[in-house]
Short mmCIF file of C-alpha atoms and ligand atoms in Angstrom, two decimals:
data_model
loop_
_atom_site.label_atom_id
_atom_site.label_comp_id
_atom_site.label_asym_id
_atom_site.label_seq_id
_atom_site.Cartn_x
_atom_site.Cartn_y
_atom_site.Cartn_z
CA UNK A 1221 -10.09 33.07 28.47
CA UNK A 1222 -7.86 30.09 28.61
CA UNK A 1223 -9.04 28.46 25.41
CA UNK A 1224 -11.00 28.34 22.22
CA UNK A 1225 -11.86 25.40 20.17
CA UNK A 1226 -12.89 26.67 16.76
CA UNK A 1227 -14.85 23.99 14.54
CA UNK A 1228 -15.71 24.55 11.18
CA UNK A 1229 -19.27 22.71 10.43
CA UNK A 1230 -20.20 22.04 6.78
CA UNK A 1231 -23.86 19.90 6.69
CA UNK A 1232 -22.45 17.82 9.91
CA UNK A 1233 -25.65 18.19 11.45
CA UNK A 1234 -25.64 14.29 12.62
CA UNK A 1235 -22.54 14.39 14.55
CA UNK A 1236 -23.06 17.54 16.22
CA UNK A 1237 -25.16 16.10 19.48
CA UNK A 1238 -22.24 13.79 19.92
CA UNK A 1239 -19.21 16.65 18.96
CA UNK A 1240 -20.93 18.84 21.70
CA UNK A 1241 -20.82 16.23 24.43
CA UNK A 1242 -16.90 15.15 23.68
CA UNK A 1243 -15.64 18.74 23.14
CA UNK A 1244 -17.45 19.84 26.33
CA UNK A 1245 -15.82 17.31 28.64
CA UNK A 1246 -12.91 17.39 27.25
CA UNK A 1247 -12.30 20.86 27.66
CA UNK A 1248 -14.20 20.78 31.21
CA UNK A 1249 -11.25 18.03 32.07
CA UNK A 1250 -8.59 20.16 31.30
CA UNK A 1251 -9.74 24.06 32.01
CA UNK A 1252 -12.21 23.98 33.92
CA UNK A 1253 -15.11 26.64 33.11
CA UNK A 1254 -12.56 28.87 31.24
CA UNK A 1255 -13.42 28.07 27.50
CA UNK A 1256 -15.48 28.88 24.69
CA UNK A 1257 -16.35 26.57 21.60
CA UNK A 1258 -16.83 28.46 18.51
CA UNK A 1259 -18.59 26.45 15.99
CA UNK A 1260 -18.61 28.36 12.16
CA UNK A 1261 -21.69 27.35 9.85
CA UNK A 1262 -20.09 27.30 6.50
CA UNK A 1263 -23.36 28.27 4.82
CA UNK A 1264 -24.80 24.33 5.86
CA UNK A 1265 -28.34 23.18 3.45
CA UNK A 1266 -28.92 21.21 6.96
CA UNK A 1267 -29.78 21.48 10.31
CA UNK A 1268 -26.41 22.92 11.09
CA UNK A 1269 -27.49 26.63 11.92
CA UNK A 1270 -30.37 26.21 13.28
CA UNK A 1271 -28.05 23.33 15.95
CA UNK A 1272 -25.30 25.94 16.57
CA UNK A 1273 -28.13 28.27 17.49
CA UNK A 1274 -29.86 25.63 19.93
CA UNK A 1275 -26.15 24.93 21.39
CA UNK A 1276 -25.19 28.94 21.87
CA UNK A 1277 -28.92 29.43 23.80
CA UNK A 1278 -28.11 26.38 25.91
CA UNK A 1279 -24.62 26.78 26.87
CA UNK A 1280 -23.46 30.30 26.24
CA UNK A 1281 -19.64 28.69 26.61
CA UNK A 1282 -20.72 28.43 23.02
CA UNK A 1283 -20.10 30.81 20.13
CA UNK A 1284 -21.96 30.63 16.64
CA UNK A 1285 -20.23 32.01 13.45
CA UNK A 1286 -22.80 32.13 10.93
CA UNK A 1287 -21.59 32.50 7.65
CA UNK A 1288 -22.93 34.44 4.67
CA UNK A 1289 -22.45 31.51 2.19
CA UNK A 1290 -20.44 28.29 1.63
CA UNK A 1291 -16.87 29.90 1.45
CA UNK A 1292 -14.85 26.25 2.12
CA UNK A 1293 -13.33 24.74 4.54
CA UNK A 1294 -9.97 26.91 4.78
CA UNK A 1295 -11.72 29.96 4.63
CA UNK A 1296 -14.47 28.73 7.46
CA UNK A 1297 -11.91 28.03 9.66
CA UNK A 1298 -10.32 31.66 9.15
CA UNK A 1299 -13.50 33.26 10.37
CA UNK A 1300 -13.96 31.13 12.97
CA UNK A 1301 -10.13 32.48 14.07
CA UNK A 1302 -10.84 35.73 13.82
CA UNK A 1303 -13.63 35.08 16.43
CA UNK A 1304 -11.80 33.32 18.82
CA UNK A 1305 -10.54 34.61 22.21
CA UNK A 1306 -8.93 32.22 23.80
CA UNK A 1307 -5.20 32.28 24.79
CA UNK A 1308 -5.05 29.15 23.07
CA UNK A 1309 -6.60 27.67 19.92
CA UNK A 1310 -7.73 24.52 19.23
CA UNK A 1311 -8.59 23.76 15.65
CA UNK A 1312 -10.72 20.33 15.41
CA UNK A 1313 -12.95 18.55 12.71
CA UNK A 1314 -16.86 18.42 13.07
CA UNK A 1315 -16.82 14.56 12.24
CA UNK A 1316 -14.74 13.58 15.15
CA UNK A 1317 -12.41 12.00 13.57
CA UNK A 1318 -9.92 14.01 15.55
CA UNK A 1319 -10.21 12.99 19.23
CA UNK A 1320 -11.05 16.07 21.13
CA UNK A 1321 -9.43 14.47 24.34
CA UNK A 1322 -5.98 14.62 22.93
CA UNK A 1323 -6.05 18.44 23.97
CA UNK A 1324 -4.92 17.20 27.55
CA UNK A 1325 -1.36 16.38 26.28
CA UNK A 1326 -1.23 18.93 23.98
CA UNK A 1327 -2.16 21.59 26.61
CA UNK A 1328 0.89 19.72 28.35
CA UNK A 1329 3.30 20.50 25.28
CA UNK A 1330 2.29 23.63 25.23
CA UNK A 1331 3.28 24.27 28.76
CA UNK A 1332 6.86 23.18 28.01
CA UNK A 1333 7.01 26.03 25.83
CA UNK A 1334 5.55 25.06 22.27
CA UNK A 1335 3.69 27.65 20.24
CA UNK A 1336 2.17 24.88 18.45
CA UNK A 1337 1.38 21.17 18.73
CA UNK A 1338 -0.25 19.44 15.82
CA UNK A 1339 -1.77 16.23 15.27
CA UNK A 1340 0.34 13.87 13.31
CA UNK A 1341 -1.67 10.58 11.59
CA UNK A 1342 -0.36 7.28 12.41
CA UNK A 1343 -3.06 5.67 11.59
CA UNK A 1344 -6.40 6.34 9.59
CA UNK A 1345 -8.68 3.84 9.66
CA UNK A 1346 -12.11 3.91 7.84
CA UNK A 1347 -11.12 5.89 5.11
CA UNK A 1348 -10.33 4.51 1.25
CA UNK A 1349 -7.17 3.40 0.16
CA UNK A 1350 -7.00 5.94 -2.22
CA UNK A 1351 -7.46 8.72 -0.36
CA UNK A 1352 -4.58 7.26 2.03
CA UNK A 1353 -2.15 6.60 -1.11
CA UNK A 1354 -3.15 10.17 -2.86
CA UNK A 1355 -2.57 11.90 0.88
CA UNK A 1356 0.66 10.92 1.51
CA UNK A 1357 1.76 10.88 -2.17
CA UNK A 1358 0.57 14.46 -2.08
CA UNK A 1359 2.12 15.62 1.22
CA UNK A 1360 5.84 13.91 -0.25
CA UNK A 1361 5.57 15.99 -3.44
CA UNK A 1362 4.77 19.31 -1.90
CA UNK A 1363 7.69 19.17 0.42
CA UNK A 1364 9.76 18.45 -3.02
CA UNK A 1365 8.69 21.68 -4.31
CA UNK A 1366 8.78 23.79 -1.20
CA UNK A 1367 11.41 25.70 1.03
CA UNK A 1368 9.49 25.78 4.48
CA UNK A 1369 8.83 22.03 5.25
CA UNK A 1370 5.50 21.09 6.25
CA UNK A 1371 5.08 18.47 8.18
CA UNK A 1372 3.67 15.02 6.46
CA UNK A 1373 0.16 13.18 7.43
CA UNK A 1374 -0.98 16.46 9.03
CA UNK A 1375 -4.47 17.95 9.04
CA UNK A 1376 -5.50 21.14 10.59
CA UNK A 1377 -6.08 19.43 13.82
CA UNK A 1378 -4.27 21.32 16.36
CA UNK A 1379 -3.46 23.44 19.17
CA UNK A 1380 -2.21 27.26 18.55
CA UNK A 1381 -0.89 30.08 20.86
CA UNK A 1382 -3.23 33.56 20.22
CA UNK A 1383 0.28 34.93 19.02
CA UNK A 1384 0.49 31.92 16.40
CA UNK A 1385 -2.91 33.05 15.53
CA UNK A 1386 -2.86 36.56 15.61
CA UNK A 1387 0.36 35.99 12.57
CA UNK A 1388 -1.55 33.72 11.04
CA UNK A 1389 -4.72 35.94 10.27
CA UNK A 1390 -2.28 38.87 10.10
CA UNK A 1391 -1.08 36.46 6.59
CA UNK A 1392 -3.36 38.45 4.20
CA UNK A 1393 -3.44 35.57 1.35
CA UNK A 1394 -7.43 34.48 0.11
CA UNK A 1395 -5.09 31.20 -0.94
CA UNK A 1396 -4.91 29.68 2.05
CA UNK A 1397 -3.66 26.44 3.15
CA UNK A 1398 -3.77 27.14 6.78
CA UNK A 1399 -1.32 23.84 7.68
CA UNK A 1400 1.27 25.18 5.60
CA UNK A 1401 0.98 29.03 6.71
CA UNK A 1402 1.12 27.80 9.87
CA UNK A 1403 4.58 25.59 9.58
CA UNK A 1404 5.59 28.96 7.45
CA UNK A 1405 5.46 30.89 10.79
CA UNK A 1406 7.62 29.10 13.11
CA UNK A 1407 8.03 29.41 16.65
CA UNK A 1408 8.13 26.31 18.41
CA UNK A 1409 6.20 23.34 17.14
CA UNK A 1410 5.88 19.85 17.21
CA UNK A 1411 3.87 16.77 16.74
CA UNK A 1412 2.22 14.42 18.46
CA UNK A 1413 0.99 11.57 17.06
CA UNK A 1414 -2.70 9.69 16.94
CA UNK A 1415 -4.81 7.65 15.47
CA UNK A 1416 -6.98 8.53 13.38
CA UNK A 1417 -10.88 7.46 13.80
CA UNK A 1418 -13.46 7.19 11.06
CA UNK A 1419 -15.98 9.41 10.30
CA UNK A 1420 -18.74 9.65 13.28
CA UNK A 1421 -21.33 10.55 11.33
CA UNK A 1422 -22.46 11.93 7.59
CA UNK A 1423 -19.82 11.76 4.70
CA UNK A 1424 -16.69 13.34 3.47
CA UNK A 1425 -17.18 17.21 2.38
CA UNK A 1426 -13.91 16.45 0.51
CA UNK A 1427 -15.22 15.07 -2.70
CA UNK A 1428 -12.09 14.30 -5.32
CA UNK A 1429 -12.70 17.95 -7.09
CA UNK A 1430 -12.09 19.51 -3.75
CA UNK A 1431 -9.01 17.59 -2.37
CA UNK A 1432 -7.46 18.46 -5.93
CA UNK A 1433 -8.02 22.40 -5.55
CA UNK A 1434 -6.83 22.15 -2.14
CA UNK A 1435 -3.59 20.51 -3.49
CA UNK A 1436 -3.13 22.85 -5.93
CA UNK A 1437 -3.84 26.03 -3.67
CA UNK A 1438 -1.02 24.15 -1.43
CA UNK A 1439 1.09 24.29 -4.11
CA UNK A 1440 0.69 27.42 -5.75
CA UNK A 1441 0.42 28.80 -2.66
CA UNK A 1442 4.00 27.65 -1.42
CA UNK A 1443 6.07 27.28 -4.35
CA UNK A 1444 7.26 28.77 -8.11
CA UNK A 1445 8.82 25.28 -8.47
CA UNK A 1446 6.14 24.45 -11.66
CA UNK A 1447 6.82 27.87 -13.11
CA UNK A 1448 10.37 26.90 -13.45
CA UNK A 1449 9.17 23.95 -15.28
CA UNK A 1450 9.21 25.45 -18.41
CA UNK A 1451 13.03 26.35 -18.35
CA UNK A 1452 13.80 22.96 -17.35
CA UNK A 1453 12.26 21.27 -20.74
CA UNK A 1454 13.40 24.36 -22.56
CA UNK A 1455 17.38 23.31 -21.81
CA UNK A 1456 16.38 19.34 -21.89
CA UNK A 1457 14.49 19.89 -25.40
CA UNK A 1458 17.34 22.11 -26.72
CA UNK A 1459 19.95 19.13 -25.80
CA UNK A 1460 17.72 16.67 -27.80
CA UNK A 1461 17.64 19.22 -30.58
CA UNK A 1462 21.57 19.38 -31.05
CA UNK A 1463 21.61 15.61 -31.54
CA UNK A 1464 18.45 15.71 -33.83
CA UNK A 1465 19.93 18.71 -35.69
CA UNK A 1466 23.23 16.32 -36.17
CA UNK A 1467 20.79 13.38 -37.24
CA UNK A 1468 19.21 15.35 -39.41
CA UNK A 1469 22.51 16.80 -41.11
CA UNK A 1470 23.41 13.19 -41.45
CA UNK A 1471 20.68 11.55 -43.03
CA UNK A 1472 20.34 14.79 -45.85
CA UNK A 1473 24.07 13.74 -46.51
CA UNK A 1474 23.59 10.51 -46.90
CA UNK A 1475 20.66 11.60 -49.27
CA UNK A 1476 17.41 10.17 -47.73
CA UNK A 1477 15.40 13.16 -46.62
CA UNK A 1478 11.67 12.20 -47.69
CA UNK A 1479 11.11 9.77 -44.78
CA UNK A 1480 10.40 10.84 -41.06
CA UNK A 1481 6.71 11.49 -40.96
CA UNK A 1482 6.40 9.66 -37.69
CA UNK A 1483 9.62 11.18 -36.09
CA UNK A 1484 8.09 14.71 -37.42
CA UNK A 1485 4.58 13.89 -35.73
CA UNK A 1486 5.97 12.75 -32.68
CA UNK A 1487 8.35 16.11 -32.35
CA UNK A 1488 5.12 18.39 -33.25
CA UNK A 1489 3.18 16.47 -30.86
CA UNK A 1490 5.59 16.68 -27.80
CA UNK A 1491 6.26 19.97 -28.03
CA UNK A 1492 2.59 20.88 -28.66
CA UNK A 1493 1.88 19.36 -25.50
CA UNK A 1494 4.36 20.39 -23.75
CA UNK A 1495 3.61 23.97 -24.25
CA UNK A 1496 -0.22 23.57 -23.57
CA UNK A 1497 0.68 21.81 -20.00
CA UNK A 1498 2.74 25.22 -19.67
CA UNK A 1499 0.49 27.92 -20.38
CA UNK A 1500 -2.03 26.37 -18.62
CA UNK A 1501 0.34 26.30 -15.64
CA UNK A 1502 0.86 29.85 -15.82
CA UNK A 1503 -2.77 30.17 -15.81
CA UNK A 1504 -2.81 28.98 -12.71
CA UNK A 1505 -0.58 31.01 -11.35
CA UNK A 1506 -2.02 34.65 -13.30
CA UNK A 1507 -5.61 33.24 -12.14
CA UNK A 1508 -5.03 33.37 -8.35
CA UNK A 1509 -2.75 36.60 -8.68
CA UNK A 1510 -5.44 37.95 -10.39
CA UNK A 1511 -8.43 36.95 -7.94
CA UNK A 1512 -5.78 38.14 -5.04
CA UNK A 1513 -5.64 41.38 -6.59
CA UNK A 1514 -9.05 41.99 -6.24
CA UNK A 1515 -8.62 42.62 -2.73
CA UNK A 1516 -12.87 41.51 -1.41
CA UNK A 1517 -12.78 39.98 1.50
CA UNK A 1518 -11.90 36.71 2.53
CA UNK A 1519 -14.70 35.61 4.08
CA UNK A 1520 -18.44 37.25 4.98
CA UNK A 1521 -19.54 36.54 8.30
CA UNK A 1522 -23.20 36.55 8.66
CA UNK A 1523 -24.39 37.06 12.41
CA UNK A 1524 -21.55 36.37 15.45
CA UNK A 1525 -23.64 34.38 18.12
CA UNK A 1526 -21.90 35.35 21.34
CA UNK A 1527 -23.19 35.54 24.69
CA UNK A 1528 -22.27 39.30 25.76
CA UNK A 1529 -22.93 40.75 22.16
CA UNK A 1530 -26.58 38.84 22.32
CA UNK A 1531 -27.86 38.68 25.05
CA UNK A 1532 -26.06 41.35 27.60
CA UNK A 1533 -29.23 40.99 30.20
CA UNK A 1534 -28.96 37.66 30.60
CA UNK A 1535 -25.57 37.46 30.99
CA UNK A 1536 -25.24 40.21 33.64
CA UNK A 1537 -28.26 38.55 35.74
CA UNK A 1538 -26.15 35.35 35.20
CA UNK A 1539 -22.91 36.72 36.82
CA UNK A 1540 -25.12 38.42 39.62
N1 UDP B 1764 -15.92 21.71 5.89
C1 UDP B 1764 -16.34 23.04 5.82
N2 UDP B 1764 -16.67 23.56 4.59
C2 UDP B 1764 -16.59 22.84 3.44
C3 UDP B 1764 -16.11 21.50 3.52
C4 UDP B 1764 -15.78 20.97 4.76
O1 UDP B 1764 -16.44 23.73 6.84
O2 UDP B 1764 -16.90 23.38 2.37
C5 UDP B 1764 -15.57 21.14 7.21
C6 UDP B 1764 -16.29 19.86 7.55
O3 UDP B 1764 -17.56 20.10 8.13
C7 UDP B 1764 -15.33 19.21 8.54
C8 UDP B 1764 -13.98 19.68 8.03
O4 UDP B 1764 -14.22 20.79 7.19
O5 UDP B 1764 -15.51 19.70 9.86
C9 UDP B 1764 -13.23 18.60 7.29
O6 UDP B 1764 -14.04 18.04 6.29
P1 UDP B 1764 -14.15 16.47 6.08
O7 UDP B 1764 -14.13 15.77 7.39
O8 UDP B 1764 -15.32 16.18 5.20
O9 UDP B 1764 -12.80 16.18 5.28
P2 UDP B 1764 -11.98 14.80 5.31
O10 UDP B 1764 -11.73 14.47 6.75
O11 UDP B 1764 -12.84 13.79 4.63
O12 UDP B 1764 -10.73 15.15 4.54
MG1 MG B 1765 -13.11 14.34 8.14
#
């Protein structure tokens, strides 16, 4: 099979009618009848399943990946890859706000030899000016902290060789932040840039609380740089203790050692602080080593709607 396009769906039951119809001719326009569409159901309270079931009786170029439970966004879209069969791998939004007919240039880039082509945002209209400013301030402070660099105003909107993929879910990690892993691997890759559309339909699944885990997955995930933190205000605090220790010295000499209750507060206070920010980074840090080392699996897969497994009858009389 020439290509998958794997979709992770969470509640997007209103766009999915419209989805169907641009994915379809897209991919028609560029491969013909050689392509399956595997939509994942990230445990949706909607009409979401009970769609991706409608879609995969309909069309049986479509695949359903039912999932067990909600298990996020990062983790959806690894069970929809380990589904996938195509020699190439489009990853894509349910909201459209990824246009579905960039894969005809992409497929292009890809023929010149890329192992990967993602979507780079020139443009996102429709969406608040905070989320732009915390985005890109985001994306500018993880590549301070990382080695690999990973490319800026980049979602998980793109295309993937199967050998891309097959490293990628080879990457064993619960953590994931799938744009990053996949920068991590190398290869070939490069951009291409778009605009990005609003929303078609519903609203963001990427409340605040979310787009703050995923940040810090990305960087725990990628870098030891906050760990270091704490040797970095260890040397700065012991400078500023030589020249207190001196200013201390000084003022007992010159006799006038009852005052300083505010320098004292401040100094307790600082260093308090400074040690709770600390430990609760290393929380961080033991909390996902410790959930890693549990070793369950990442995601749970519920029931793989595909055409052959399914409904083999059917199929065969189909091909006849
Ligand atoms: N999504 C998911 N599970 C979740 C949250 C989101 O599968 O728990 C999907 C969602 O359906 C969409 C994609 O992830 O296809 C990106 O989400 P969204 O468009 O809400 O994020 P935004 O574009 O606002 O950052
Ligand atoms: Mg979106």
């Amino acid at each position: 099979m020439k290509l998958s396009v794997v979709v992770p769906c969470y509640n997007e039951a209103d766009g999915l009618v419209e989805l169907r119809r641009r994915v379809v001719a897209a991919c028609e326009a560029v491969v013909g009848d050689d392509f399956e569409i595997v939509l994942i159901d990230d445990g949706s309270r909607d009409q979401t399943r009970s769609m991706i079931t409608r879609f995969h009786d309909e069309d049986r170029r479509f695949v359903g990946c039912l999932l067990a439970r909600n298990h996020g966004h990062q983790l959806a879209l690894t069970a929809g890859l380990s589904v996938a069969r195509g020699e190439r791998v489009m990853v894509l939004d349910a909201d459209l706000q990824d246009p579905p007919e960039l894969l005809g240039p992409m497929m292009e880039l890809m023929d010149q030899g890329f192992d990967v082509v993602y979507g780079q945002r020139r443009e996102r209209t429709g969406e608040t000016y905070f989320k732009k400013k915390s985005a890109s301030l985001f994306y500018r402070l993880l590549n301070l902290m990382v080695d690999t660099a990973i490319p800026e105003d980049t979602g998980d909107f793109r295309l993937m060789s199967s050998r891309v993929v097959e490293v990628l879910q080879g990457m064993p990690e619960r953590q994931r932040y799938i744009r990053g892993m996949v920068a991590w691997i190398g290869f070939r890759q490069t951009a291409i840039e778009y605009d990005r559309d609003p929303r078609f339909a519903g609203e963001t699944k990427y409340p605040l609380a979310k787009m703050l885990r995923l940040a810090l997955d990305a960087i725990t995930a990628f870098s030891t740089v906050p760990l270091r933190l704490a040797t970095w205000m260890g040397f700065a605090l012991a400078f500023i203790s030589c020249l207190l220790i001196l200013y201390t010295l000084a003022v007992w000499v010159a006799g006038r050692t009852v005052d300083g209750w505010t320098s004292l507060m401040m100094i307790v206070l600082l260093i308090g602080g400074m040690q709770m920010i600390m430990i609760g980074v290393l929380g961080e840090y033991l909390g996902r080593l410790y959930m890693e080392s549990k070793r369950r699996p990442i995601f749970i897969i519920e029931t793989v709607l595909r055409a052959e497994t399914k409904v083999p009858e059917v199929a065969r009389r189909a091909a006849d």
